[in-house]
C-alpha positions as a Markdown table, in Angstrom:
| # | Residue | x | y | z |
|---|---|---|---|---|
| 1 | Met | 4.5 | -6.0 | 3.0 |
| 2 | Ile | 0.7 | -5.7 | 3.3 |
| 3 | Pro | -1.0 | -3.6 | 0.6 |
| 4 | Leu | -2.1 | -0.1 | 1.6 |
| 5 | Ser | -5.3 | 1.8 | 0.5 |
| 6 | Val | -7.0 | 5.0 | 1.3 |
| 7 | Val | -10.4 | 5.9 | 2.6 |
| 8 | Asp | -11.2 | 9.6 | 2.3 |
| 9 | Leu | -14.0 | 11.7 | 3.9 |
| 10 | Ser | -13.1 | 14.9 | 1.9 |
| 11 | Val | -12.6 | 16.6 | 5.3 |
| 12 | Val | -13.6 | 20.2 | 5.6 |
| 13 | Thr | -11.3 | 22.4 | 7.9 |
| 14 | Thr | -11.7 | 25.8 | 9.3 |
| 15 | Gly | -9.4 | 27.0 | 6.6 |
| 16 | Thr | -10.6 | 24.8 | 3.7 |
| 17 | Lys | -14.1 | 25.3 | 2.4 |
| 18 | Pro | -16.1 | 22.2 | 1.1 |
| 19 | Ala | -15.4 | 22.9 | -2.6 |
| 20 | Ala | -11.7 | 23.1 | -1.9 |
| 21 | Ala | -11.9 | 19.9 | 0.2 |
| 22 | Leu | -13.3 | 18.1 | -2.9 |
| 23 | Arg | -10.5 | 19.3 | -5.0 |
| 24 | Asn | -8.0 | 18.2 | -2.3 |
| 25 | Ser | -9.5 | 14.7 | -2.6 |
| 26 | Ile | -8.8 | 14.6 | -6.3 |
| 27 | Asp | -5.2 | 15.9 | -5.7 |
| 28 | Leu | -4.6 | 13.3 | -3.0 |
| 29 | Ala | -5.9 | 10.5 | -5.2 |
| 30 | Arg | -3.4 | 11.5 | -7.9 |
| 31 | His | -0.7 | 11.6 | -5.3 |
| 32 | Val | -1.3 | 8.1 | -3.8 |
| 33 | Asp | -1.8 | 6.6 | -7.2 |
| 34 | Gly | 1.8 | 7.4 | -8.0 |
| 35 | Leu | 2.9 | 6.0 | -4.6 |
| 36 | Gly | 1.4 | 2.5 | -5.3 |
| 37 | Tyr | -1.7 | 2.5 | -3.1 |
| 38 | Leu | -4.2 | -0.2 | -4.1 |
| 39 | Arg | -7.6 | 1.6 | -3.6 |
| 40 | Tyr | -9.1 | 5.0 | -3.0 |
| 41 | Trp | -12.5 | 4.9 | -1.4 |
| 42 | Leu | -14.9 | 7.8 | -0.8 |
| 43 | Ala | -17.4 | 7.9 | 2.0 |
| 44 | Glu | -21.0 | 9.0 | 2.0 |
| 45 | His | -22.1 | 11.5 | 4.7 |
| 46 | His | -24.9 | 14.0 | 4.7 |
| 47 | Asn | -25.6 | 17.3 | 6.6 |
| 48 | Leu | -22.1 | 17.3 | 8.3 |
| 49 | Ala | -20.1 | 20.5 | 8.2 |
| 50 | Ser | -17.0 | 18.4 | 8.5 |
| 51 | Val | -17.5 | 16.3 | 5.4 |
| 52 | Ala | -17.7 | 17.7 | 1.9 |
| 53 | Ser | -18.9 | 14.7 | -0.2 |
| 54 | Pro | -22.4 | 13.2 | 0.1 |
| 55 | Ala | -22.1 | 11.5 | -3.3 |
| 56 | Pro | -19.3 | 9.0 | -3.6 |
| 57 | Asp | -20.3 | 7.8 | -7.0 |
| 58 | Val | -19.8 | 11.4 | -8.4 |
| 59 | Met | -16.3 | 11.6 | -6.8 |
| 60 | Ile | -15.4 | 8.1 | -8.0 |
| 61 | Gly | -15.9 | 9.1 | -11.6 |
| 62 | Gln | -13.9 | 12.3 | -11.2 |
| 63 | Ile | -11.0 | 10.5 | -9.5 |
| 64 | Ala | -10.9 | 7.5 | -11.8 |
| 65 | Ala | -10.7 | 9.9 | -14.7 |
| 66 | Val | -7.5 | 11.5 | -13.5 |
| 67 | Thr | -5.7 | 8.4 | -12.1 |
| 68 | Lys | -4.1 | 5.5 | -13.9 |
| 69 | His | -3.7 | 2.4 | -11.7 |
| 70 | Ile | -5.5 | 2.8 | -8.4 |
| 71 | Arg | -8.9 | 1.2 | -7.9 |
| 72 | Val | -11.6 | 3.7 | -6.9 |
| 73 | Gly | -14.7 | 2.9 | -5.0 |
| 74 | Ser | -17.2 | 3.7 | -2.3 |
| 75 | Gly | -16.4 | 3.4 | 1.3 |
| 76 | Gly | -19.3 | 3.3 | 1.2 |
| 77 | Val | -22.7 | 3.9 | -0.4 |
| 78 | Met | -25.2 | 3.9 | 2.4 |
| 79 | Leu | -27.7 | 1.5 | 0.8 |
| 80 | Pro | -30.7 | 2.4 | 3.0 |
| 81 | Asn | -30.6 | 5.9 | 1.4 |
| 82 | His | -30.9 | 4.7 | -2.2 |
| 83 | Ala | -33.1 | 2.6 | -4.4 |
| 84 | Pro | -31.0 | -0.5 | -5.3 |
| 85 | Leu | -31.7 | -0.1 | -9.0 |
| 86 | Val | -30.2 | 3.4 | -8.9 |
| 87 | Val | -27.0 | 2.0 | -7.2 |
| 88 | Ala | -26.8 | -0.8 | -9.8 |
| 89 | Glu | -27.2 | 1.6 | -12.7 |
| 90 | Arg | -24.6 | 4.1 | -11.4 |
| 91 | Phe | -22.0 | 1.5 | -10.6 |
| 92 | Lys | -22.5 | -0.4 | -13.8 |
| 93 | Met | -21.9 | 2.9 | -15.6 |
| 94 | Leu | -18.7 | 3.5 | -13.6 |
| 95 | Glu | -17.5 | 0.0 | -14.3 |
| 96 | Ala | -18.2 | 0.4 | -18.0 |
| 97 | Leu | -16.2 | 3.6 | -18.1 |
| 98 | Phe | -13.3 | 2.4 | -16.0 |
| 99 | Pro | -13.3 | -1.4 | -16.4 |
| 100 | Gly | -11.6 | -3.4 | -13.6 |
| 101 | Arg | -10.9 | -0.3 | -11.4 |
| 102 | Ile | -14.2 | 0.2 | -9.5 |
| 103 | Asp | -15.3 | -1.1 | -6.1 |
| 104 | Leu | -18.8 | -1.0 | -4.6 |
| 105 | Gly | -18.6 | -0.8 | -0.9 |
| 106 | Leu | -22.0 | -0.8 | 1.0 |
| 107 | Gly | -22.9 | 0.3 | 4.4 |
| 108 | Arg | -26.2 | -0.1 | 6.4 |
| 109 | Ala | -26.0 | 3.1 | 8.5 |
| 110 | Pro | -27.7 | 6.3 | 7.3 |
| 111 | Gly | -24.5 | 8.4 | 7.5 |
| 112 | Thr | -26.4 | 11.3 | 9.0 |
| 113 | Asp | -29.0 | 12.4 | 11.5 |
| 114 | Gly | -32.6 | 11.2 | 11.7 |
| 115 | Ala | -34.2 | 14.3 | 10.0 |
| 116 | Thr | -31.8 | 14.2 | 7.1 |
| 117 | Ala | -32.2 | 10.4 | 6.7 |
| 118 | Tyr | -35.9 | 10.9 | 6.4 |
| 119 | Ala | -35.4 | 13.7 | 3.8 |
| 120 | Leu | -33.2 | 11.3 | 1.8 |
| 121 | Arg | -35.7 | 8.5 | 1.9 |
| 122 | Ser | -39.1 | 10.2 | 2.0 |
| 123 | Arg | -39.8 | 9.5 | -1.6 |
| 124 | Leu | -38.7 | 5.9 | -1.4 |
| 125 | Asp | -40.7 | 2.8 | -0.4 |
| 126 | Arg | -40.0 | 3.1 | 3.3 |
| 127 | Arg | -40.1 | 0.0 | 5.5 |
| 128 | Glu | -40.1 | -0.2 | 9.2 |
| 129 | Gly | -36.9 | -1.1 | 10.9 |
| 130 | Asp | -33.6 | -2.1 | 9.3 |
| 131 | Asp | -34.2 | -3.1 | 5.6 |
| 132 | Phe | -30.5 | -3.3 | 4.6 |
| 133 | Leu | -30.7 | -7.0 | 4.0 |
| 134 | Glu | -33.8 | -6.6 | 1.8 |
| 135 | Arg | -32.1 | -3.9 | -0.2 |
| 136 | Leu | -28.9 | -5.9 | -0.6 |
| 137 | His | -30.9 | -8.8 | -1.9 |
| 138 | Glu | -32.6 | -6.6 | -4.5 |
| 139 | Leu | -29.3 | -5.1 | -5.6 |
| 140 | Ile | -27.9 | -8.6 | -6.2 |
| 141 | Leu | -31.0 | -9.6 | -8.1 |
| 142 | Trp | -30.4 | -6.7 | -10.5 |
| 143 | Glu | -27.2 | -8.4 | -11.4 |
| 144 | Thr | -28.3 | -12.1 | -11.4 |
| 145 | Arg | -31.7 | -11.5 | -13.0 |
| 146 | Glu | -33.2 | -14.2 | -10.7 |
| 147 | Phe | -36.4 | -12.4 | -9.8 |
| 148 | Pro | -39.4 | -14.8 | -9.4 |
| 149 | Ala | -41.5 | -15.7 | -12.4 |
| 150 | Gly | -44.1 | -13.0 | -13.0 |
| 151 | His | -42.2 | -10.4 | -11.0 |
| 152 | Pro | -42.6 | -6.9 | -12.6 |
| 153 | Tyr | -38.9 | -6.3 | -12.3 |
| 154 | Asn | -38.3 | -9.0 | -14.9 |
| 155 | Asn | -39.2 | -6.3 | -17.5 |
| 156 | Val | -36.7 | -3.8 | -16.1 |
| 157 | Val | -33.0 | -3.9 | -17.0 |
| 158 | Ala | -30.2 | -2.1 | -15.2 |
| 159 | Met | -28.2 | -0.4 | -17.9 |
| 160 | Pro | -25.6 | -0.7 | -19.3 |
| 161 | Asp | -26.6 | -4.4 | -19.5 |
| 162 | Asp | -23.4 | -5.5 | -21.1 |
| 163 | Thr | -21.4 | -4.6 | -17.9 |
| 164 | Arg | -21.3 | -6.5 | -14.6 |
| 165 | Leu | -21.5 | -4.8 | -11.2 |
| 166 | Pro | -18.1 | -4.2 | -9.8 |
| 167 | Pro | -16.9 | -6.2 | -6.8 |
| 168 | Ile | -19.2 | -5.7 | -3.7 |
| 169 | Trp | -17.7 | -5.1 | -0.3 |
| 170 | Leu | -19.7 | -5.0 | 2.9 |
| 171 | Leu | -18.6 | -2.4 | 5.4 |
| 172 | Gly | -19.0 | -2.7 | 9.2 |
| 173 | Ser | -18.0 | -1.6 | 12.7 |
| 174 | Ser | -19.6 | -4.6 | 14.5 |
| 175 | Asp | -20.0 | -8.3 | 14.0 |
| 176 | Tyr | -23.2 | -8.0 | 11.9 |
| 177 | Ser | -21.5 | -7.2 | 8.6 |
| 178 | Ser | -18.6 | -9.6 | 9.2 |
| 179 | Glu | -21.2 | -12.4 | 9.6 |
| 180 | Leu | -23.2 | -11.3 | 6.6 |
| 181 | Ala | -20.2 | -10.8 | 4.3 |
| 182 | Ala | -19.1 | -14.3 | 5.2 |
| 183 | Gln | -22.5 | -15.8 | 4.5 |
| 184 | Val | -22.9 | -14.2 | 1.1 |
| 185 | Gly | -19.3 | -14.6 | 0.1 |
| 186 | Met | -18.3 | -11.0 | -0.4 |
| 187 | Gly | -15.4 | -8.8 | 0.6 |
| 188 | Phe | -15.4 | -7.2 | 4.1 |
| 189 | Ala | -14.0 | -4.0 | 5.4 |
| 190 | Phe | -13.9 | -3.2 | 9.1 |
| 191 | Ala | -13.8 | 0.4 | 10.4 |
| 192 | His | -11.4 | 0.2 | 13.3 |
| 193 | His | -11.1 | 4.0 | 13.3 |
| 194 | Phe | -14.5 | 4.5 | 14.9 |
| 195 | Ala | -15.6 | 1.0 | 15.9 |
| 196 | Thr | -16.2 | 0.0 | 19.5 |
| 197 | His | -16.4 | -3.7 | 18.5 |
| 198 | Asp | -13.2 | -5.7 | 18.6 |
| 199 | Ala | -11.5 | -5.6 | 15.2 |
| 200 | Ile | -9.7 | -8.9 | 15.7 |
| 201 | Asp | -13.0 | -10.7 | 16.5 |
| 202 | Ala | -14.8 | -9.3 | 13.5 |
| 203 | Met | -11.9 | -10.0 | 11.1 |
| 204 | Ile | -11.2 | -13.6 | 12.3 |
| 205 | His | -15.0 | -14.3 | 12.4 |
| 206 | Tyr | -15.4 | -13.3 | 8.8 |
| 207 | Arg | -12.4 | -15.4 | 7.6 |
| 208 | Asn | -13.5 | -18.5 | 9.6 |
| 209 | Arg | -17.1 | -18.3 | 8.4 |
| 210 | Phe | -16.6 | -17.3 | 4.8 |
| 211 | Gln | -18.5 | -19.3 | 2.2 |
| 212 | Pro | -17.3 | -19.2 | -1.4 |
| 213 | Ser | -19.7 | -17.6 | -3.9 |
| 214 | Ala | -20.1 | -16.2 | -7.4 |
| 215 | Trp | -18.8 | -13.0 | -5.9 |
| 216 | Arg | -15.6 | -14.3 | -4.4 |
| 217 | Ala | -13.8 | -17.6 | -4.2 |
| 218 | Ser | -11.9 | -16.7 | -1.0 |
| 219 | Pro | -12.2 | -14.2 | 1.8 |
| 220 | His | -10.6 | -10.8 | 1.5 |
| 221 | Ala | -10.6 | -8.6 | 4.7 |
| 222 | Ile | -9.7 | -4.9 | 4.7 |
| 223 | Leu | -8.8 | -3.2 | 8.0 |
| 224 | Ala | -9.5 | 0.6 | 8.0 |
| 225 | Val | -7.3 | 2.5 | 10.5 |
| 226 | Ala | -6.7 | 6.2 | 11.3 |
| 227 | Val | -3.0 | 7.2 | 10.9 |
| 228 | Ile | -1.1 | 10.4 | 11.2 |
| 229 | Thr | 2.6 | 10.2 | 10.3 |
| 230 | Ala | 5.3 | 12.9 | 10.1 |
| 231 | Asp | 9.1 | 13.0 | 10.1 |
| 232 | Thr | 9.2 | 12.9 | 13.9 |
| 233 | Asp | 7.0 | 11.7 | 16.7 |
| 234 | Glu | 6.8 | 15.3 | 17.9 |
| 235 | Glu | 5.6 | 16.7 | 14.6 |
| 236 | Ala | 3.0 | 13.9 | 14.2 |
| 237 | Glu | 1.7 | 14.6 | 17.7 |
| 238 | Arg | 1.4 | 18.3 | 16.8 |
| 239 | Leu | -0.7 | 17.4 | 13.7 |
| 240 | Ala | -2.8 | 15.0 | 15.7 |
| 241 | Ser | -3.9 | 17.8 | 18.1 |
| 242 | Ser | -6.5 | 18.9 | 15.5 |
| 243 | Phe | -7.9 | 15.4 | 15.4 |
| 244 | Asp | -8.1 | 15.2 | 19.2 |
| 245 | Leu | -10.2 | 18.4 | 19.5 |
| 246 | Asn | -12.3 | 17.4 | 16.6 |
| 247 | Arg | -13.1 | 14.0 | 18.0 |
| 248 | Leu | -13.8 | 15.5 | 21.4 |
| 249 | Arg | -16.4 | 17.8 | 19.8 |
| 250 | Arg | -17.9 | 14.9 | 17.8 |
| 251 | Asp | -18.4 | 13.0 | 21.0 |
| 252 | Arg | -20.6 | 15.9 | 22.0 |
| 253 | Gly | -22.6 | 15.9 | 18.8 |
| 254 | Gln | -20.7 | 18.8 | 17.3 |
| 255 | Tyr | -19.6 | 17.8 | 13.8 |
| 256 | Leu | -17.6 | 21.0 | 13.1 |
| 257 | Pro | -14.9 | 21.6 | 10.5 |
| 258 | Leu | -11.4 | 20.3 | 11.5 |
| 259 | Pro | -9.7 | 22.9 | 13.6 |
| 260 | Ser | -6.2 | 24.2 | 13.0 |
| 261 | Val | -3.3 | 23.0 | 15.1 |
| 262 | Glu | -3.0 | 26.4 | 16.7 |
| 263 | Glu | -6.6 | 26.4 | 17.8 |
| 264 | Ala | -6.3 | 22.8 | 19.2 |
| 265 | Ile | -3.1 | 23.6 | 21.1 |
| 266 | Ala | -4.7 | 26.8 | 22.6 |
| 267 | Tyr | -7.9 | 25.0 | 23.7 |
| 268 | Pro | -8.3 | 25.0 | 27.5 |
| 269 | Tyr | -8.8 | 21.2 | 28.1 |
| 270 | Thr | -10.2 | 20.0 | 31.4 |
| 271 | Asp | -8.9 | 16.9 | 33.0 |
| 272 | Ala | -12.0 | 15.0 | 31.9 |
| 273 | Glu | -11.5 | 16.1 | 28.4 |
| 274 | Arg | -7.8 | 15.0 | 28.4 |
| 275 | Thr | -9.0 | 11.6 | 29.7 |
| 276 | Ser | -11.5 | 11.4 | 26.8 |
| 277 | Ile | -8.7 | 12.2 | 24.3 |
| 278 | Leu | -6.5 | 9.5 | 25.7 |
| 279 | Arg | -9.4 | 7.0 | 25.3 |
| 280 | Asn | -10.0 | 8.1 | 21.7 |
| 281 | Arg | -6.3 | 7.7 | 20.9 |
| 282 | Ser | -6.8 | 3.9 | 21.1 |
| 283 | Arg | -8.2 | 4.2 | 17.6 |
| 284 | Leu | -5.5 | 6.5 | 16.2 |
| 285 | Phe | -1.9 | 5.6 | 15.3 |
| 286 | Val | 0.4 | 8.6 | 15.6 |
| 287 | Gly | 4.1 | 9.0 | 15.1 |
| 288 | Ser | 7.1 | 8.8 | 12.8 |
| 289 | Pro | 6.9 | 6.1 | 10.1 |
| 290 | Ala | 8.9 | 3.7 | 12.3 |
| 291 | Thr | 6.7 | 4.4 | 15.4 |
| 292 | Val | 3.5 | 4.0 | 13.5 |
| 293 | Gln | 4.7 | 0.8 | 11.9 |
| 294 | Lys | 5.6 | -0.6 | 15.3 |
| 295 | Lys | 2.2 | 0.4 | 16.8 |
| 296 | Leu | 0.3 | -1.2 | 13.9 |
| 297 | Gln | 2.2 | -4.5 | 13.7 |
| 298 | Pro | 0.4 | -6.2 | 16.7 |
| 299 | Leu | -3.0 | -5.4 | 15.2 |
| 300 | Ile | -2.0 | -6.5 | 11.8 |
| 301 | Tyr | -0.5 | -9.7 | 13.2 |
| 302 | Thr | -3.6 | -10.6 | 15.3 |
| 303 | Ser | -6.4 | -9.5 | 12.9 |
| 304 | Lys | -4.6 | -10.8 | 9.8 |
| 305 | Pro | -6.0 | -8.3 | 7.2 |
| 306 | Asp | -5.3 | -8.8 | 3.5 |
| 307 | Glu | -5.1 | -5.0 | 3.2 |
| 308 | Leu | -4.7 | -1.9 | 5.4 |
| 309 | Met | -6.9 | 1.0 | 4.5 |
| 310 | Val | -5.7 | 4.3 | 5.9 |
| 311 | Ile | -7.7 | 7.5 | 6.8 |
| 312 | Thr | -5.5 | 10.5 | 7.6 |
| 313 | Ala | -7.4 | 13.7 | 8.7 |
| 314 | Val | -5.0 | 16.6 | 9.4 |
| 315 | Tyr | -5.5 | 20.4 | 8.9 |
| 316 | Asp | -2.8 | 21.0 | 6.3 |
| 317 | His | -3.4 | 19.3 | 2.9 |
| 318 | Glu | 0.4 | 19.1 | 2.1 |
| 319 | Ala | 1.0 | 17.5 | 5.5 |
| 320 | Arg | -1.7 | 14.9 | 4.8 |
| 321 | Lys | 0.0 | 14.1 | 1.4 |
| 322 | Lys | 3.3 | 13.8 | 3.2 |
| 323 | Ser | 1.8 | 11.4 | 5.8 |
| 324 | Tyr | 0.7 | 9.1 | 3.0 |
| 325 | Ser | 4.1 | 9.3 | 1.4 |
| 326 | Leu | 6.0 | 8.4 | 4.5 |
| 327 | Leu | 3.6 | 5.5 | 5.2 |
| 328 | Ala | 4.1 | 4.2 | 1.7 |
| 329 | Glu | 7.8 | 4.3 | 2.1 |
| 330 | Ala | 7.7 | 2.6 | 5.4 |
| 331 | Phe | 5.6 | -0.2 | 4.0 |
| 332 | Gly | 7.6 | -0.6 | 0.8 |
| 333 | Leu | 5.0 | 0.8 | -1.6 |
| 334 | Val | 7.3 | 3.4 | -3.2 |
| 335 | Lys | 9.9 | 0.8 | -4.2 |
| 336 | Asn | 7.2 | -1.5 | -5.6 |
| 337 | Ala | 5.5 | 1.3 | -7.5 |
| 338 | Ala | 8.9 | 2.3 | -9.1 |
């Protein structure tokens, strides 16, 4: 069976305040660690009422400290928001404290709106346009120490200097990151749960174009998918109603806390809104464990991921934990963990 991992947004609901959402993330990480999940990644978002965590590196340290086996990482750090030296220092620290258990996932999007992105970067050396590649190059140089002769950074050391950066993963929802990850020989994670680009194309393109490097000898592709599982198809559909209304609002630019099932069911949907929900359901896998596994298999078979990374956003925290438990059992993780 394919390994399973988790990507977590620390989702805020109408009944769960942001501080409680952060504690729920720690609780969920403990839970899936015992189930045999391979990784637990935290995302970076800013100025969103629906997402509690803007600082994945802080959450990584908290979660790694209370788990035993699972790898913990960023899914991801939005590199344009940060000085590469700061990223290098923080993730070297995490790797020193939890050796062999940390992942550094990098994204090139801001993870927020324009005004907030400006506030995040206003004290940095701003460049016009997309400077992700430049920042990635600098981050790598803090590890390799291959700055040109005479460069002022040759006198600067990213501490702790006896610890390597953890494995770097490039995240993407288009063909840009799949091409870049292949060229520089890094791991690649594709966000099927919100991408409009074809996941199969991105995953196969990465694998076919991969060039071995000091970072990785062979390609490793992660496919991130949105899943909601319950004991029955009917119960899973009921839980998914919160997602449906939340996604409908997001498409309108309303990043509100996740609504309850009762609010979602009572919402007076128009025919156009129901059509939009059906369209969004192409990026969500809902049902009993057997149903979800059946729905996922064609995508797994054609995109050939090395790993499936699951995001489950439901209103009730215990229902979310159960969803991951059922999925682990369906994919044989519970038996392997035991």
